[in-house]
Tab-separated table of C-alpha atoms in Angstrom:
chain	number	residue	atom	x	y	z
A	1	LYS	CA	155.352	161.525	136.067
A	2	ALA	CA	151.375	162.497	137.421
A	3	GLN	CA	151.014	164.134	133.512
A	4	VAL	CA	152.014	161.176	132.020
A	5	ASP	CA	149.818	158.971	133.961
A	6	ALA	CA	146.410	161.295	133.268
A	7	LYS	CA	147.775	160.891	129.646
A	8	VAL	CA	147.894	156.904	129.806
A	9	TYR	CA	145.543	156.562	131.313
A	10	LYS	CA	142.927	158.869	129.884
A	11	LEU	CA	144.234	156.400	126.779
A	12	GLU	CA	143.649	153.125	128.662
A	13	ALA	CA	139.745	154.165	129.656
A	14	ILE	CA	139.375	154.474	125.275
A	15	LEU	CA	140.512	151.800	124.589
A	16	VAL	CA	138.522	150.298	127.034
A	17	ALA	CA	136.056	151.124	125.731
A	18	ARG	CA	136.396	150.214	122.551
A	19	ARG	CA	136.646	147.368	123.265
A	20	ARG	CA	133.333	146.859	124.577
A	21	GLU	CA	131.635	148.259	121.288
A	22	LEU	CA	133.633	145.694	119.816
A	23	HIS	CA	132.585	142.904	122.530
A	24	SER	CA	128.392	144.860	121.792
A	25	GLN	CA	129.415	144.385	117.763
A	26	ILE	CA	130.253	140.354	118.121
A	27	ASP	CA	127.727	139.529	120.801
A	28	GLY	CA	125.300	141.293	118.325
A	29	GLU	CA	126.047	139.015	114.823
A	30	VAL	CA	126.383	136.233	116.994
A	31	CYS	CA	123.334	136.749	118.190
A	32	GLN	CA	121.554	137.586	115.094
A	33	GLY	CA	123.613	133.979	112.995
A	34	LYS	CA	121.929	131.747	115.881
A	35	LYS	CA	118.239	133.585	115.326
A	36	GLU	CA	118.650	132.500	110.900
A	37	LEU	CA	120.387	129.289	111.948
A	38	ALA	CA	117.262	129.133	114.767
A	39	ALA	CA	114.982	129.248	111.724
A	40	ARG	CA	116.455	127.526	108.713
A	41	ILE	CA	116.729	124.512	111.201
A	42	ASP	CA	113.199	124.878	112.241
A	43	GLY	CA	111.951	125.133	108.275
A	44	HIS	CA	114.247	121.756	108.162
A	45	GLU	CA	112.823	120.145	111.056
A	46	LEU	CA	109.088	120.592	109.784
A	47	ARG	CA	110.071	119.476	106.262
A	48	GLN	CA	111.454	116.257	108.092
A	49	ALA	CA	107.947	115.923	110.274
A	50	GLN	CA	105.946	116.353	107.296
A	51	LEU	CA	108.134	113.652	105.533
A	52	SER	CA	108.284	111.364	108.309
A	53	SER	CA	103.855	111.567	109.280
A	54	CYS	CA	103.969	110.928	105.204
A	55	VAL	CA	105.815	107.989	104.996
A	56	GLU	CA	104.522	107.171	107.757
A	57	PHE	CA	101.541	107.147	105.961
A	58	VAL	CA	101.991	104.887	103.711
A	59	GLU	CA	104.141	102.163	105.397
A	60	GLY	CA	100.927	102.016	107.621
A	61	SER	CA	98.310	101.747	104.970
A	62	LEU	CA	100.512	98.936	102.727
A	63	GLN	CA	100.687	96.420	106.375
A	64	ASN	CA	97.236	97.209	107.642
A	65	GLY	CA	95.167	98.123	104.985
A	66	THR	CA	93.263	95.427	102.393
A	67	GLN	CA	94.714	95.700	98.684
A	68	GLU	CA	91.066	97.722	98.149
A	69	GLU	CA	91.575	100.270	100.198
A	70	VAL	CA	95.428	100.950	99.564
A	71	LEU	CA	94.828	100.985	95.791
A	72	SER	CA	91.610	103.199	96.719
A	73	MET	CA	94.766	105.657	98.071
A	74	LYS	CA	97.260	105.546	95.130
A	75	ARG	CA	95.980	108.309	93.396
A	76	GLN	CA	95.577	110.879	96.416
A	77	VAL	CA	98.716	109.212	97.645
A	78	GLU	CA	101.214	109.675	94.622
A	79	GLU	CA	99.018	113.402	94.709
A	80	ARG	CA	101.111	114.168	97.818
A	81	ALA	CA	103.890	112.510	97.052
A	82	ARG	CA	104.961	114.546	93.805
A	83	GLU	CA	103.712	118.125	96.288
A	84	MET	CA	105.958	117.203	98.631
A	85	ALA	CA	108.778	116.383	96.044
A	86	GLU	CA	107.994	119.537	94.361
A	87	GLU	CA	108.043	121.293	97.814
A	88	PHE	CA	111.327	120.103	98.619
A	89	LYS	CA	113.417	119.521	94.764
A	90	PRO	CA	114.580	123.026	95.582
A	91	GLN	CA	115.636	123.262	99.248
A	92	GLN	CA	119.452	121.691	100.216
A	93	LEU	CA	119.211	120.264	103.596
A	94	VAL	CA	121.827	122.787	105.391
A	95	LEU	CA	121.969	124.768	107.286
A	96	GLY	CA	122.892	127.548	105.316
A	97	PRO	CA	127.042	129.098	104.291
A	98	GLU	CA	129.029	129.165	107.863
A	99	LYS	CA	129.745	132.255	108.642
A	100	GLU	CA	132.709	133.795	110.685
A	101	ILE	CA	133.839	136.716	112.711
A	102	SER	CA	136.824	138.247	112.877
A	103	ALA	CA	137.564	141.057	114.496
A	104	VAL	CA	139.928	143.688	112.772
A	105	CYS	CA	141.816	145.530	114.910
A	106	ALA	CA	144.886	148.132	114.268
A	107	ASP	CA	148.124	146.779	115.100
A	108	LEU	CA	149.797	149.256	118.411
A	109	SER	CA	151.608	147.437	119.551
A	110	SER	CA	154.999	149.682	117.777
A	111	ALA	CA	152.956	153.149	117.788
A	112	CYS	CA	152.805	152.489	121.929
A	113	GLN	CA	156.444	151.182	121.699
A	114	THR	CA	157.166	154.609	120.901
A	115	LEU	CA	154.597	156.313	121.983
A	116	GLY	CA	154.865	159.939	123.574
A	117	GLU	CA	158.403	162.148	125.091
A	118	VAL	CA	159.514	163.926	127.579
A	119	LYS	CA	160.243	167.328	127.366
A	120	PHE	CA	162.492	169.061	129.622
A	121	GLU	CA	163.046	173.218	129.303
A	122	THR	CA	164.255	175.426	130.805
A	123	ILE	CA	162.246	178.253	132.648
A	124	PHE	CA	163.702	181.835	131.040
A	125	ARG	CA	164.612	184.262	134.376
A	126	GLY	CA	166.287	187.076	133.075
A	127	THR	CA	168.329	188.885	134.773
A	128	HIS	CA	169.873	192.550	133.308
A	129	VAL	CA	173.200	192.547	132.701
A	130	LYS	CA	173.014	195.756	130.219
A	131	THR	CA	171.736	198.113	128.908
A	132	ILE	CA	172.990	199.690	125.313
A	133	GLY	CA	171.981	203.102	125.026
A	134	GLU	CA	173.633	203.785	122.296
A	135	VAL	CA	170.784	203.922	119.575
A	136	LYS	CA	167.130	205.786	118.316
A	137	HIS	CA	163.990	203.723	117.485
A	138	PRO	CA	166.353	200.045	116.810
A	139	ARG	CA	164.089	197.643	115.334
A	140	HIS	CA	165.602	194.634	114.542
A	141	ILE	CA	168.775	192.833	116.128
A	142	ALA	CA	171.153	189.954	115.153
A	143	PHE	CA	174.614	188.338	115.803
A	144	ALA	CA	177.424	187.797	114.368
A	145	LYS	CA	179.971	184.523	114.588
A	146	THR	CA	182.855	186.434	116.057
A	147	GLY	CA	180.924	188.398	118.461
A	148	GLU	CA	179.574	191.624	117.314
A	149	THR	CA	176.256	192.762	117.704
A	150	VAL	CA	174.384	194.743	114.407
A	151	VAL	CA	171.292	197.172	115.433
A	152	CYS	CA	169.144	198.409	112.622
A	153	GLU	CA	168.460	202.039	113.325
A	154	ARG	CA	165.522	202.470	111.861
A	155	ASN	CA	165.051	207.225	112.842
A	156	ALA	CA	168.720	207.229	112.021
A	157	ASN	CA	168.431	205.663	108.395
A	158	CYS	CA	172.024	203.331	109.752
A	159	MET	CA	173.134	200.053	111.251
A	160	LYS	CA	174.975	199.765	113.698
A	161	VAL	CA	177.999	197.766	115.321
A	162	PHE	CA	179.155	197.023	118.264
A	163	ASP	CA	181.776	194.854	119.728
A	164	SER	CA	181.385	191.892	122.560
A	165	ASN	CA	181.764	194.441	124.849
A	166	HIS	CA	178.778	195.984	123.880
A	167	ARG	CA	180.957	199.776	123.020
A	168	LEU	CA	180.205	200.872	118.867
A	169	LEU	CA	182.025	200.163	116.371
A	170	ARG	CA	180.962	202.106	113.556
A	171	SER	CA	177.567	202.932	111.775
A	172	PHE	CA	176.868	203.121	108.566
A	173	GLY	CA	173.941	203.220	105.501
A	174	ASN	CA	173.147	207.351	105.736
A	175	THR	CA	175.971	208.538	103.633
A	176	GLY	CA	177.376	207.274	100.562
A	177	PRO	CA	176.324	206.872	97.033
A	178	GLU	CA	172.261	206.481	96.911
A	179	GLU	CA	172.287	202.855	96.055
A	180	SER	CA	174.331	202.018	99.167
A	181	ARG	CA	171.776	204.117	101.168
A	182	LEU	CA	169.642	202.914	104.259
A	183	PHE	CA	166.286	204.084	104.111
A	184	GLU	CA	164.737	202.821	107.622
A	185	PRO	CA	165.939	199.560	107.661
A	186	ARG	CA	163.213	196.615	109.873
A	187	GLY	CA	165.644	193.501	109.329
A	188	VAL	CA	169.033	191.857	109.269
A	189	ALA	CA	170.598	188.847	109.122
A	190	ILE	CA	174.148	187.601	109.135
A	191	SER	CA	174.541	185.023	106.453
A	192	PHE	CA	176.936	181.713	106.423
A	193	ASP	CA	180.299	184.344	105.310
A	194	ASN	CA	179.788	187.077	108.016
A	195	THR	CA	177.961	189.443	105.528
A	196	LEU	CA	174.558	191.828	106.461
A	197	ILE	CA	171.450	191.389	104.672
A	198	VAL	CA	168.771	194.302	104.989
A	199	VAL	CA	165.535	195.188	104.451
A	200	GLY	CA	163.488	197.939	105.031
A	201	GLY	CA	161.294	200.818	103.283
A	202	ASP	CA	162.565	201.462	100.286
A	203	HIS	CA	161.152	197.839	99.175
A	204	SER	CA	164.701	196.421	98.637
A	205	VAL	CA	166.907	193.994	99.728
A	206	LYS	CA	170.866	194.955	100.418
A	207	LYS	CA	174.029	193.638	101.244
A	208	PHE	CA	176.855	194.937	103.417
A	209	THR	CA	180.312	193.244	104.488
A	210	LEU	CA	180.271	193.328	108.644
A	211	GLU	CA	182.828	196.639	107.825
A	212	GLY	CA	179.284	198.504	106.296
A	213	GLN	CA	181.006	198.064	102.178
A	214	PHE	CA	178.292	197.689	100.139
A	215	ILE	CA	177.800	194.739	98.001
A	216	ALA	CA	175.119	194.288	95.848
A	217	SER	CA	171.138	195.539	96.451
A	218	VAL	CA	167.928	194.052	94.280
A	219	GLY	CA	164.254	193.766	94.406
A	220	SER	CA	162.365	197.396	94.501
A	221	GLU	CA	158.512	198.087	95.755
A	222	GLY	CA	156.067	195.511	93.748
A	223	SER	CA	154.806	192.433	93.670
A	224	GLY	CA	156.781	191.074	91.490
A	225	ARG	CA	158.930	188.075	92.014
A	226	LEU	CA	162.062	190.286	92.841
A	227	GLN	CA	160.472	193.180	94.468
A	228	SER	CA	158.158	193.579	97.434
A	229	HIS	CA	156.237	195.973	99.633
A	230	THR	CA	157.340	197.104	102.838
A	231	PRO	CA	159.182	193.754	104.673
A	232	PHE	CA	159.184	193.775	108.186
A	233	ALA	CA	162.035	190.954	109.119
A	234	ILE	CA	164.500	188.926	106.764
A	235	ALA	CA	166.046	186.011	108.202
A	236	TYR	CA	168.886	182.905	107.076
A	237	ASN	CA	169.221	179.909	107.032
A	238	HIS	CA	172.094	178.240	107.586
A	239	THR	CA	171.634	174.544	106.626
A	240	ASN	CA	170.170	175.454	103.139
A	241	ASN	CA	172.014	179.469	102.588
A	242	ARG	CA	168.616	180.862	101.671
A	243	LEU	CA	166.717	184.021	102.926
A	244	TYR	CA	163.399	184.558	104.012
A	245	VAL	CA	162.095	187.783	103.392
A	246	CYS	CA	158.501	188.894	105.013
A	247	ASP	CA	156.653	190.877	102.569
A	248	THR	CA	154.254	192.181	104.769
A	249	PHE	CA	151.935	194.637	102.385
A	250	ASN	CA	152.003	191.531	99.389
A	251	HIS	CA	150.540	188.371	102.651
A	252	ARG	CA	153.625	186.763	101.639
A	253	ILE	CA	157.022	185.697	102.018
């Protein structure tokens, strides 16, 4: 629970900090918008004052001045009116386009509902059961679904099969025809049909029955499609029925 709380509090702190940043951005946009609007209002108010002053001057002259005085100011008033008309012609007496501030935030609701997971793992505390000492330089081990244990015995160039009580049943790979012999076997896997697939120092992949009968061999030394250079391990995937070989010195699988 302490771990969950620590991680959630950290996420909460990130969200709070981000909220402050977004608020600061909004405040900045609003402040800038207010400045722009204030400048526009000042300009419009100045022009309004100029218009009002001109109108008041003309009205006052018409009301209080003599005909001679009005006629004498005619040219001056017309020129000023034309100037103001030209000045205000391109101006639209509006505050300008409205701005809308919208906060675009990712919708994390669904993600938060499935945020995190709790894993319960057993801490392995091994208890010694038994030692099998009938092997020499073992390199790899595999377990058959029928209970047998298969061991790669590298220096003896053979495979050893033990029963469920760890008694030696058979040994094979170091005798027989050349193609069935093993040379420094380094990895073994057991397929779905309980057959053994072995890789070793002769750069090939060999297949045997659990009883030790040779079935097939493929591969040679090289970097081609069905070649390898000192494969050191092999694994069988029961999901897709495929073999995976560590092709060591070709640096590939």
